[in-house]
PDB file of C-alpha atoms in Angstrom:
ATOM      1  CA  UNK R  10     130.841  99.078  64.636  1.00 46.00           C
ATOM      2  CA  UNK R  11     132.810  96.378  66.330  1.00 44.00           C
ATOM      3  CA  UNK R  12     135.532  99.034  67.511  1.00 47.00           C
ATOM      4  CA  UNK R  13     132.718 101.203  68.714  1.00 49.00           C
ATOM      5  CA  UNK R  14     130.979  98.437  70.766  1.00 50.00           C
ATOM      6  CA  UNK R  15     134.336  97.355  72.288  1.00 52.00           C
ATOM      7  CA  UNK R  16     134.806 100.834  73.740  1.00 49.00           C
ATOM      8  CA  UNK R  17     131.231 101.594  74.801  1.00 49.00           C
ATOM      9  CA  UNK R  18     130.496  98.850  77.429  1.00 44.00           C
ATOM     10  CA  UNK R  19     133.972  99.183  79.152  1.00 43.00           C
ATOM     11  CA  UNK R  20     134.417 102.909  79.495  1.00 43.00           C
ATOM     12  CA  UNK R  21     131.749 105.017  77.859  1.00 44.00           C
ATOM     13  CA  UNK R  22     128.520 103.407  78.696  1.00 51.00           C
ATOM     14  CA  UNK R  23     127.563 106.080  81.194  1.00 59.00           C
ATOM     15  CA  UNK R  24     128.296 108.910  78.938  1.00 68.00           C
ATOM     16  CA  UNK R  25     125.754 110.578  76.761  1.00 72.00           C
ATOM     17  CA  UNK R  26     125.737 110.084  72.864  1.00 75.00           C
ATOM     18  CA  UNK R  27     127.783 113.386  72.426  1.00 79.00           C
ATOM     19  CA  UNK R  28     130.420 112.206  74.731  1.00 79.00           C
ATOM     20  CA  UNK R  29     130.718 108.776  73.120  1.00 80.00           C
ATOM     21  CA  UNK R  30     130.797 110.410  69.687  1.00 83.00           C
ATOM     22  CA  UNK R  31     133.912 112.445  70.671  1.00 84.00           C
ATOM     23  CA  UNK R  32     135.713 109.406  71.996  1.00 83.00           C
ATOM     24  CA  UNK R  33     134.894 107.449  68.853  1.00 84.00           C
ATOM     25  CA  UNK R  34     135.324 110.282  66.296  1.00 84.00           C
ATOM     26  CA  UNK R  35     131.807 110.047  64.850  1.00 87.00           C
ATOM     27  CA  UNK R  36     128.560 111.934  64.933  1.00 87.00           C
ATOM     28  CA  UNK R  37     125.997 111.461  67.830  1.00 82.00           C
ATOM     29  CA  UNK R  38     123.437 110.284  65.312  1.00 84.00           C
ATOM     30  CA  UNK R  39     125.836 107.305  64.458  1.00 85.00           C
ATOM     31  CA  UNK R  40     126.123 106.612  68.110  1.00 82.00           C
ATOM     32  CA  UNK R  41     122.392 106.267  68.610  1.00 80.00           C
ATOM     33  CA  UNK R  42     122.037 104.312  65.334  1.00 85.00           C
ATOM     34  CA  UNK R  43     124.799 101.801  66.344  1.00 84.00           C
ATOM     35  CA  UNK R  44     123.318 101.332  69.769  1.00 81.00           C
ATOM     36  CA  UNK R  45     119.790 100.779  68.311  1.00 81.00           C
ATOM     37  CA  UNK R  46     121.219  98.085  65.960  1.00 81.00           C
ATOM     38  CA  UNK R  47     123.366  96.333  68.526  1.00 80.00           C
ATOM     39  CA  UNK R  48     121.212  96.130  71.483  1.00 82.00           C
ATOM     40  CA  UNK R  49     118.042  94.145  71.262  1.00 82.00           C
ATOM     41  CA  UNK R  50     115.346  94.329  73.992  1.00 83.00           C
ATOM     42  CA  UNK R  51     114.071  90.915  74.889  1.00 86.00           C
ATOM     43  CA  UNK R  52     110.395  90.443  75.934  1.00 87.00           C
ATOM     44  CA  UNK R  53     111.490  87.711  78.382  1.00 91.00           C
ATOM     45  CA  UNK R  54     114.465  85.945  79.746  1.00 92.00           C
ATOM     46  CA  UNK R  55     115.215  82.304  78.527  1.00 91.00           C
ATOM     47  CA  UNK R  56     114.970  80.934  82.169  1.00 92.00           C
ATOM     48  CA  UNK R  57     113.079  82.540  85.109  1.00 94.00           C
ATOM     49  CA  UNK R  58     115.388  82.608  87.971  1.00 94.00           C
ATOM     50  CA  UNK R  59     114.408  80.785  91.229  1.00 95.00           C
ATOM     51  CA  UNK R  60     115.017  83.798  93.469  1.00 96.00           C
ATOM     52  CA  UNK R  61     113.907  87.274  92.472  1.00 96.00           C
ATOM     53  CA  UNK R  62     114.281  90.912  93.684  1.00 96.00           C
ATOM     54  CA  UNK R  63     111.444  93.412  92.987  1.00 96.00           C
ATOM     55  CA  UNK R  64     111.976  97.272  93.211  1.00 95.00           C
ATOM     56  CA  UNK R  65     111.329 100.371  91.246  1.00 94.00           C
ATOM     57  CA  UNK R  66     113.286 103.415  89.958  1.00 94.00           C
ATOM     58  CA  UNK R  67     112.503 106.721  88.481  1.00 93.00           C
ATOM     59  CA  UNK R  68     112.719 106.526  84.611  1.00 91.00           C
ATOM     60  CA  UNK R  69     111.384 108.887  81.922  1.00 89.00           C
ATOM     61  CA  UNK R  70     109.037 111.756  82.573  1.00 86.00           C
ATOM     62  CA  UNK R  71     109.378 111.225  86.479  1.00 85.00           C
ATOM     63  CA  UNK R  72     107.493 108.003  86.108  1.00 90.00           C
ATOM     64  CA  UNK R  73     108.379 105.147  88.642  1.00 93.00           C
ATOM     65  CA  UNK R  74     109.274 102.064  86.532  1.00 95.00           C
ATOM     66  CA  UNK R  75     109.337  98.521  87.874  1.00 96.00           C
ATOM     67  CA  UNK R  76     112.542  96.542  87.845  1.00 95.00           C
ATOM     68  CA  UNK R  77     113.192  92.886  88.583  1.00 96.00           C
ATOM     69  CA  UNK R  78     116.460  91.015  88.762  1.00 95.00           C
ATOM     70  CA  UNK R  79     118.041  87.667  89.888  1.00 95.00           C
ATOM     71  CA  UNK R  80     118.676  87.660  93.559  1.00 94.00           C
ATOM     72  CA  UNK R  81     121.695  85.429  93.306  1.00 90.00           C
ATOM     73  CA  UNK R  82     124.420  84.368  90.631  1.00 83.00           C
ATOM     74  CA  UNK R  83     125.050  87.067  87.997  1.00 85.00           C
ATOM     75  CA  UNK R  84     122.116  89.259  89.391  1.00 91.00           C
ATOM     76  CA  UNK R  85     120.848  89.617  85.628  1.00 92.00           C
ATOM     77  CA  UNK R  86     117.889  91.911  85.035  1.00 94.00           C
ATOM     78  CA  UNK R  87     114.712  89.854  84.384  1.00 95.00           C
ATOM     79  CA  UNK R  88     112.311  92.821  83.480  1.00 94.00           C
ATOM     80  CA  UNK R  89     112.109  96.522  83.274  1.00 95.00           C
ATOM     81  CA  UNK R  90     108.529  97.825  82.820  1.00 95.00           C
ATOM     82  CA  UNK R  91     107.192 101.279  81.992  1.00 93.00           C
ATOM     83  CA  UNK R  92     105.386 101.609  85.318  1.00 93.00           C
ATOM     84  CA  UNK R  93     104.839  99.713  88.612  1.00 93.00           C
ATOM     85  CA  UNK R  94     101.079  99.226  88.450  1.00 94.00           C
ATOM     86  CA  UNK R  95      99.741  95.846  89.491  1.00 93.00           C
ATOM     87  CA  UNK R  96      98.037  95.242  86.196  1.00 95.00           C
ATOM     88  CA  UNK R  97     101.235  95.889  84.128  1.00 95.00           C
ATOM     89  CA  UNK R  98     103.438  93.589  86.187  1.00 95.00           C
ATOM     90  CA  UNK R  99     100.828  90.863  86.410  1.00 95.00           C
ATOM     91  CA  UNK R 100     100.316  90.846  82.633  1.00 95.00           C
ATOM     92  CA  UNK R 101     104.035  90.826  82.049  1.00 95.00           C
ATOM     93  CA  UNK R 102     104.679  87.693  83.898  1.00 96.00           C
ATOM     94  CA  UNK R 103     101.488  85.849  83.022  1.00 94.00           C
ATOM     95  CA  UNK R 104     101.765  86.466  79.357  1.00 94.00           C
ATOM     96  CA  UNK R 105     105.352  85.611  78.975  1.00 94.00           C
ATOM     97  CA  UNK R 106     105.981  82.740  81.390  1.00 95.00           C
ATOM     98  CA  UNK R 107     104.036  79.452  81.745  1.00 95.00           C
ATOM     99  CA  UNK R 108     102.418  78.331  84.993  1.00 95.00           C
ATOM    100  CA  UNK R 109     105.145  75.827  85.476  1.00 95.00           C
ATOM    101  CA  UNK R 110     107.899  78.442  85.004  1.00 95.00           C
ATOM    102  CA  UNK R 111     106.119  80.671  87.467  1.00 95.00           C
ATOM    103  CA  UNK R 112     105.662  77.863  90.013  1.00 96.00           C
ATOM    104  CA  UNK R 113     109.421  77.097  90.007  1.00 96.00           C
ATOM    105  CA  UNK R 114     110.251  80.574  91.570  1.00 96.00           C
ATOM    106  CA  UNK R 115     111.178  79.833  95.179  1.00 96.00           C
ATOM    107  CA  UNK R 116     111.484  83.346  96.782  1.00 96.00           C
ATOM    108  CA  UNK R 117     110.803  87.023  95.919  1.00 96.00           C
ATOM    109  CA  UNK R 118     112.439  89.799  97.956  1.00 96.00           C
ATOM    110  CA  UNK R 119     110.663  93.085  98.236  1.00 95.00           C
ATOM    111  CA  UNK R 120     110.595  96.300 100.308  1.00 92.00           C
ATOM    112  CA  UNK R 121     107.661  97.176 102.375  1.00 89.00           C
ATOM    113  CA  UNK R 122     105.335  98.039  99.354  1.00 87.00           C
ATOM    114  CA  UNK R 123     102.099  96.296 100.216  1.00 84.00           C
ATOM    115  CA  UNK R 124     101.213  96.366  96.485  1.00 88.00           C
ATOM    116  CA  UNK R 125     103.722  93.764  95.700  1.00 91.00           C
ATOM    117  CA  UNK R 126     102.861  91.588  98.620  1.00 88.00           C
ATOM    118  CA  UNK R 127      99.269  91.302  97.468  1.00 88.00           C
ATOM    119  CA  UNK R 128      99.819  89.896  93.982  1.00 91.00           C
ATOM    120  CA  UNK R 129     103.025  87.924  94.344  1.00 94.00           C
ATOM    121  CA  UNK R 130     101.352  84.659  95.537  1.00 92.00           C
ATOM    122  CA  UNK R 131      98.993  84.826  92.401  1.00 92.00           C
ATOM    123  CA  UNK R 132     102.080  85.090  90.073  1.00 94.00           C
ATOM    124  CA  UNK R 133     104.441  82.784  91.945  1.00 96.00           C
ATOM    125  CA  UNK R 134     102.296  80.328  94.112  1.00 94.00           C
ATOM    126  CA  UNK R 135     105.375  78.498  95.603  1.00 95.00           C
ATOM    127  CA  UNK R 136     107.476  81.602  96.276  1.00 96.00           C
ATOM    128  CA  UNK R 137     108.432  82.729  99.902  1.00 96.00           C
ATOM    129  CA  UNK R 138     107.863  86.504 100.327  1.00 96.00           C
ATOM    130  CA  UNK R 139     110.980  88.110 101.974  1.00 96.00           C
ATOM    131  CA  UNK R 140     110.962  91.598 103.155  1.00 95.00           C
ATOM    132  CA  UNK R 141     114.464  93.201 102.740  1.00 95.00           C
ATOM    133  CA  UNK R 142     116.137  93.705 106.234  1.00 94.00           C
ATOM    134  CA  UNK R 143     117.408  97.219 105.353  1.00 94.00           C
ATOM    135  CA  UNK R 144     113.852  98.400 104.748  1.00 94.00           C
ATOM    136  CA  UNK R 145     112.669  96.976 107.933  1.00 95.00           C
ATOM    137  CA  UNK R 146     115.461  98.757 109.817  1.00 94.00           C
ATOM    138  CA  UNK R 147     114.794 101.879 107.926  1.00 94.00           C
ATOM    139  CA  UNK R 148     111.215 101.732 108.959  1.00 94.00           C
ATOM    140  CA  UNK R 149     111.645 101.091 112.441  1.00 95.00           C
ATOM    141  CA  UNK R 150     114.493 103.655 112.666  1.00 93.00           C
ATOM    142  CA  UNK R 151     112.155 106.482 111.678  1.00 93.00           C
ATOM    143  CA  UNK R 152     110.142 105.926 115.015  1.00 94.00           C
ATOM    144  CA  UNK R 153     112.988 107.148 117.349  1.00 93.00           C
ATOM    145  CA  UNK R 154     113.578 110.079 115.002  1.00 93.00           C
ATOM    146  CA  UNK R 155     109.886 111.179 115.193  1.00 94.00           C
ATOM    147  CA  UNK R 156     109.849 110.510 118.924  1.00 93.00           C
ATOM    148  CA  UNK R 157     112.908 112.560 119.412  1.00 93.00           C
ATOM    149  CA  UNK R 158     111.440 115.641 117.542  1.00 94.00           C
ATOM    150  CA  UNK R 159     108.068 115.376 119.402  1.00 93.00           C
ATOM    151  CA  UNK R 160     109.981 115.407 122.733  1.00 93.00           C
ATOM    152  CA  UNK R 161     112.097 118.500 121.667  1.00 93.00           C
ATOM    153  CA  UNK R 162     108.882 120.357 120.644  1.00 92.00           C
ATOM    154  CA  UNK R 163     107.420 119.703 124.239  1.00 91.00           C
ATOM    155  CA  UNK R 164     110.451 121.204 126.003  1.00 90.00           C
ATOM    156  CA  UNK R 165     110.095 124.676 127.115  1.00 87.00           C
ATOM    157  CA  UNK R 166     113.898 125.358 127.625  1.00 86.00           C
ATOM    158  CA  UNK R 167     115.923 124.936 124.516  1.00 86.00           C
ATOM    159  CA  UNK R 168     119.125 125.722 126.453  1.00 86.00           C
ATOM    160  CA  UNK R 169     118.971 122.647 128.810  1.00 89.00           C
ATOM    161  CA  UNK R 170     121.304 119.670 128.518  1.00 89.00           C
ATOM    162  CA  UNK R 171     118.552 117.343 127.419  1.00 91.00           C
ATOM    163  CA  UNK R 172     117.493 119.592 124.535  1.00 92.00           C
ATOM    164  CA  UNK R 173     121.027 119.997 123.285  1.00 92.00           C
ATOM    165  CA  UNK R 174     121.641 116.232 123.409  1.00 92.00           C
ATOM    166  CA  UNK R 175     118.522 115.541 121.423  1.00 92.00           C
ATOM    167  CA  UNK R 176     119.329 118.148 118.876  1.00 91.00           C
ATOM    168  CA  UNK R 177     123.125 117.882 118.478  1.00 90.00           C
ATOM    169  CA  UNK R 178     123.700 114.211 119.117  1.00 90.00           C
ATOM    170  CA  UNK R 179     120.611 112.465 117.485  1.00 92.00           C
ATOM    171  CA  UNK R 180     122.918 109.770 115.999  1.00 91.00           C
ATOM    172  CA  UNK R 181     123.249 108.215 119.512  1.00 92.00           C
ATOM    173  CA  UNK R 182     119.653 107.175 119.408  1.00 93.00           C
ATOM    174  CA  UNK R 183     120.166 105.246 116.151  1.00 92.00           C
ATOM    175  CA  UNK R 184     123.418 103.636 117.206  1.00 91.00           C
ATOM    176  CA  UNK R 185     123.572  99.968 118.261  1.00 92.00           C
ATOM    177  CA  UNK R 186     123.452 100.001 122.117  1.00 90.00           C
ATOM    178  CA  UNK R 187     126.275  97.452 122.243  1.00 90.00           C
ATOM    179  CA  UNK R 188     128.602 100.002 120.495  1.00 90.00           C
ATOM    180  CA  UNK R 189     127.927 102.863 122.863  1.00 90.00           C
ATOM    181  CA  UNK R 190     131.037 104.000 124.762  1.00 89.00           C
ATOM    182  CA  UNK R 191     130.303 103.534 128.444  1.00 87.00           C
ATOM    183  CA  UNK R 192     133.724 104.033 129.959  1.00 88.00           C
ATOM    184  CA  UNK R 193     135.559 106.736 128.033  1.00 89.00           C
ATOM    185  CA  UNK R 194     134.305 110.297 128.328  1.00 89.00           C
ATOM    186  CA  UNK R 195     134.003 112.488 125.251  1.00 85.00           C
ATOM    187  CA  UNK R 196     133.583 116.245 124.829  1.00 88.00           C
ATOM    188  CA  UNK R 197     130.036 116.655 123.442  1.00 85.00           C
ATOM    189  CA  UNK R 198     129.788 119.591 121.188  1.00 83.00           C
ATOM    190  CA  UNK R 199     126.664 121.489 121.648  1.00 81.00           C
ATOM    191  CA  UNK R 200     126.293 120.342 125.236  1.00 84.00           C
ATOM    192  CA  UNK R 201     129.852 121.748 125.976  1.00 85.00           C
ATOM    193  CA  UNK R 202     130.510 118.920 128.528  1.00 86.00           C
ATOM    194  CA  UNK R 203     132.395 115.845 128.977  1.00 91.00           C
ATOM    195  CA  UNK R 204     130.459 112.688 129.495  1.00 90.00           C
ATOM    196  CA  UNK R 205     130.187 109.064 128.031  1.00 92.00           C
ATOM    197  CA  UNK R 206     127.907 108.258 125.270  1.00 91.00           C
ATOM    198  CA  UNK R 207     125.926 106.013 127.493  1.00 92.00           C
ATOM    199  CA  UNK R 208     125.485 108.757 130.162  1.00 92.00           C
ATOM    200  CA  UNK R 209     124.162 111.117 127.479  1.00 91.00           C
ATOM    201  CA  UNK R 210     121.810 108.473 126.238  1.00 92.00           C
ATOM    202  CA  UNK R 211     120.618 107.600 129.814  1.00 92.00           C
ATOM    203  CA  UNK R 212     119.944 111.322 130.599  1.00 91.00           C
ATOM    204  CA  UNK R 213     117.143 111.267 127.914  1.00 93.00           C
ATOM    205  CA  UNK R 214     115.869 107.657 128.191  1.00 92.00           C
ATOM    206  CA  UNK R 215     115.661 107.415 131.905  1.00 90.00           C
ATOM    207  CA  UNK R 216     113.788 110.699 132.291  1.00 90.00           C
ATOM    208  CA  UNK R 217     111.407 110.177 129.430  1.00 93.00           C
ATOM    209  CA  UNK R 218     109.513 106.825 129.828  1.00 91.00           C
ATOM    210  CA  UNK R 219     107.614 107.117 126.475  1.00 92.00           C
ATOM    211  CA  UNK R 220     110.738 107.801 124.594  1.00 93.00           C
ATOM    212  CA  UNK R 221     112.348 104.779 126.441  1.00 93.00           C
ATOM    213  CA  UNK R 222     109.653 102.430 125.048  1.00 93.00           C
ATOM    214  CA  UNK R 223     110.278 103.609 121.446  1.00 94.00           C
ATOM    215  CA  UNK R 224     114.059 103.291 121.872  1.00 94.00           C
ATOM    216  CA  UNK R 225     113.823  99.884 123.398  1.00 94.00           C
ATOM    217  CA  UNK R 226     111.635  98.556 120.762  1.00 94.00           C
ATOM    218  CA  UNK R 227     114.005  99.854 118.075  1.00 95.00           C
ATOM    219  CA  UNK R 228     117.057  98.293 119.638  1.00 95.00           C
ATOM    220  CA  UNK R 229     115.164  94.952 120.139  1.00 95.00           C
ATOM    221  CA  UNK R 230     114.133  94.726 116.479  1.00 95.00           C
ATOM    222  CA  UNK R 231     117.433  95.938 115.192  1.00 94.00           C
ATOM    223  CA  UNK R 232     119.454  93.365 117.297  1.00 94.00           C
ATOM    224  CA  UNK R 233     116.961  90.488 116.369  1.00 95.00           C
ATOM    225  CA  UNK R 234     117.536  91.368 112.727  1.00 94.00           C
ATOM    226  CA  UNK R 235     121.261  91.617 113.363  1.00 93.00           C
ATOM    227  CA  UNK R 236     121.574  88.246 115.002  1.00 93.00           C
ATOM    228  CA  UNK R 237     118.914  86.742 112.581  1.00 92.00           C
ATOM    229  CA  UNK R 238     117.117  85.476 115.642  1.00 93.00           C
ATOM    230  CA  UNK R 239     113.622  84.414 114.768  1.00 94.00           C
ATOM    231  CA  UNK R 240     112.440  83.781 118.268  1.00 95.00           C
ATOM    232  CA  UNK R 241     113.548  87.017 119.565  1.00 94.00           C
ATOM    233  CA  UNK R 242     111.923  88.944 116.840  1.00 95.00           C
ATOM    234  CA  UNK R 243     108.691  87.129 117.361  1.00 95.00           C
ATOM    235  CA  UNK R 244     108.875  88.041 121.094  1.00 95.00           C
ATOM    236  CA  UNK R 245     109.491  91.654 120.316  1.00 93.00           C
ATOM    237  CA  UNK R 246     106.491  92.059 117.969  1.00 94.00           C
ATOM    238  CA  UNK R 247     104.069  89.926 119.972  1.00 94.00           C
ATOM    239  CA  UNK R 248     104.808  91.577 123.391  1.00 92.00           C
ATOM    240  CA  UNK R 249     105.254  95.196 122.323  1.00 92.00           C
ATOM    241  CA  UNK R 250     102.953  97.553 124.409  1.00 89.00           C
ATOM    242  CA  UNK R 251     101.394 100.454 122.730  1.00 89.00           C
ATOM    243  CA  UNK R 252     102.980 103.918 123.690  1.00 83.00           C
ATOM    244  CA  UNK R 253     100.970 106.251 121.707  1.00 86.00           C
ATOM    245  CA  UNK R 254     104.007 107.035 119.445  1.00 86.00           C
ATOM    246  CA  UNK R 255     104.795 106.394 115.808  1.00 89.00           C
ATOM    247  CA  UNK R 256     106.321 103.064 116.887  1.00 93.00           C
ATOM    248  CA  UNK R 257     102.804 101.627 117.247  1.00 93.00           C
ATOM    249  CA  UNK R 258     102.170 101.871 113.507  1.00 93.00           C
ATOM    250  CA  UNK R 259     105.475 100.517 112.629  1.00 94.00           C
ATOM    251  CA  UNK R 260     104.966  97.451 114.883  1.00 94.00           C
ATOM    252  CA  UNK R 261     101.402  97.015 113.493  1.00 94.00           C
ATOM    253  CA  UNK R 262     102.832  97.065 109.939  1.00 93.00           C
ATOM    254  CA  UNK R 263     105.436  94.480 110.732  1.00 94.00           C
ATOM    255  CA  UNK R 264     102.973  92.193 112.459  1.00 94.00           C
ATOM    256  CA  UNK R 265     100.550  92.420 109.439  1.00 93.00           C
ATOM    257  CA  UNK R 266     103.350  91.073 107.281  1.00 93.00           C
ATOM    258  CA  UNK R 267     104.696  88.711 109.977  1.00 94.00           C
ATOM    259  CA  UNK R 268     105.510  85.685 107.715  1.00 94.00           C
ATOM    260  CA  UNK R 269     107.481  87.963 105.185  1.00 95.00           C
ATOM    261  CA  UNK R 270     109.272  89.733 108.064  1.00 95.00           C
ATOM    262  CA  UNK R 271     110.483  86.338 109.832  1.00 96.00           C
ATOM    263  CA  UNK R 272     111.527  85.157 106.346  1.00 95.00           C
ATOM    264  CA  UNK R 273     114.055  87.956 106.360  1.00 94.00           C
ATOM    265  CA  UNK R 274     115.836  86.512 109.275  1.00 94.00           C
ATOM    266  CA  UNK R 275     115.807  82.927 107.952  1.00 94.00           C
ATOM    267  CA  UNK R 276     117.020  83.423 104.518  1.00 93.00           C
ATOM    268  CA  UNK R 277     120.154  85.389 103.344  1.00 92.00           C
ATOM    269  CA  UNK R 278     118.564  87.036 100.292  1.00 94.00           C
ATOM    270  CA  UNK R 279     118.175  90.718 100.183  1.00 93.00           C
ATOM    271  CA  UNK R 280     117.325  93.646  97.729  1.00 93.00           C
ATOM    272  CA  UNK R 281     121.087  94.504  97.639  1.00 93.00           C
ATOM    273  CA  UNK R 282     121.584  93.285  93.899  1.00 94.00           C
ATOM    274  CA  UNK R 283     118.687  95.478  92.591  1.00 95.00           C
ATOM    275  CA  UNK R 284     119.623  98.407  94.701  1.00 94.00           C
ATOM    276  CA  UNK R 285     123.114  98.216  93.240  1.00 93.00           C
ATOM    277  CA  UNK R 286     121.589  98.180  89.706  1.00 94.00           C
ATOM    278  CA  UNK R 287     119.353 101.125  90.695  1.00 94.00           C
ATOM    279  CA  UNK R 288     122.479 103.104  91.756  1.00 93.00           C
ATOM    280  CA  UNK R 289     124.108 102.527  88.390  1.00 91.00           C
ATOM    281  CA  UNK R 290     120.911 103.512  86.542  1.00 92.00           C
ATOM    282  CA  UNK R 291     120.815 106.836  88.556  1.00 92.00           C
ATOM    283  CA  UNK R 292     124.465 107.507  87.655  1.00 89.00           C
ATOM    284  CA  UNK R 293     123.649 106.749  83.926  1.00 88.00           C
ATOM    285  CA  UNK R 294     120.497 109.017  84.027  1.00 88.00           C
ATOM    286  CA  UNK R 295     122.498 111.712  85.607  1.00 88.00           C
ATOM    287  CA  UNK R 296     125.467 111.672  83.352  1.00 84.00           C
ATOM    288  CA  UNK R 297     123.153 111.503  80.297  1.00 82.00           C
ATOM    289  CA  UNK R 298     120.991 114.390  81.561  1.00 83.00           C
ATOM    290  CA  UNK R 299     117.893 112.178  81.633  1.00 83.00           C
ATOM    291  CA  UNK R 300     116.048 110.156  78.900  1.00 86.00           C
ATOM    292  CA  UNK R 301     112.778 110.894  77.109  1.00 85.00           C
ATOM    293  CA  UNK R 302     112.315 107.437  75.496  1.00 87.00           C
ATOM    294  CA  UNK R 303     112.164 104.303  77.825  1.00 89.00           C
ATOM    295  CA  UNK R 304     113.382 101.888  75.035  1.00 87.00           C
ATOM    296  CA  UNK R 305     116.454 103.969  74.624  1.00 86.00           C
ATOM    297  CA  UNK R 306     116.968 104.159  78.309  1.00 89.00           C
ATOM    298  CA  UNK R 307     116.567 100.253  78.566  1.00 90.00           C
ATOM    299  CA  UNK R 308     119.276  99.987  75.766  1.00 88.00           C
ATOM    300  CA  UNK R 309     121.713 102.129  77.844  1.00 86.00           C
ATOM    301  CA  UNK R 310     121.022 100.026  80.983  1.00 89.00           C
ATOM    302  CA  UNK R 311     121.736  96.841  78.913  1.00 87.00           C
ATOM    303  CA  UNK R 312     124.996  98.397  77.986  1.00 83.00           C
ATOM    304  CA  UNK R 313     126.069  99.228  81.533  1.00 80.00           C
ATOM    305  CA  UNK R 314     125.191  95.673  82.518  1.00 76.00           C
ATOM    306  CA  UNK R 315     127.086  94.051  79.656  1.00 67.00           C
TER     307      UNK R 315
END
């Protein structure tokens, strides 16, 4: 057993039982038995971290399971639950941790899942809610994409330069405006012309005011987050003028969660640790062709985290 456990965490933890059995020259049933005996699933951690990350991943039977980890230090997993229902999450933390332990939590990093934001204060009364910056940029970044597609559908001539720029060079509208090439000309495929990236962008933005409002709002939010400039972010959200585009809903969502959004530029915590764990979990699930039992899945996750 000792020899087997020395091999599994280092090189074989993302291989299914049959693959591990071939490496260790034993049967798949022996592999499963040894993992069951060696890995103990704990109902709680010894000490609740002061900074937490909340997220979810697809586990068994296509169910979305809740995962929580330490936002700093070793990024240890705090909990993996069978689902992401509010009732399940609340019961887990309230039944396993005292009021004093939960009150010691200083921050919780989440995505834009409104469900988490609603009950975090009840579980962790002194915790700051921080919305992950990546998810804010992802949300805001969808608005120029939707506006671009809507603009293309309104164009009658699909052979004009504007249509070709919108279709073939959509990345320009998501690029940081400071990184656009304004002096050197490039051959733009699809458009079949030489022009600078700035000229190509201006050709769309200057001729379509509604699209310009969406683009400017995206750039303002993106740069405020990049610079971690609280005042600029407040100014962008408060002074935004509705344009009848998808960006209106995006800004309304951010304003509704203003405190948590502003916390994202004041503190360095992010959902990076839990996203990294989720990536390894997906690789584990893919290499093992999925799991039917959540406890077995959790034990394999414990091995890849050892």
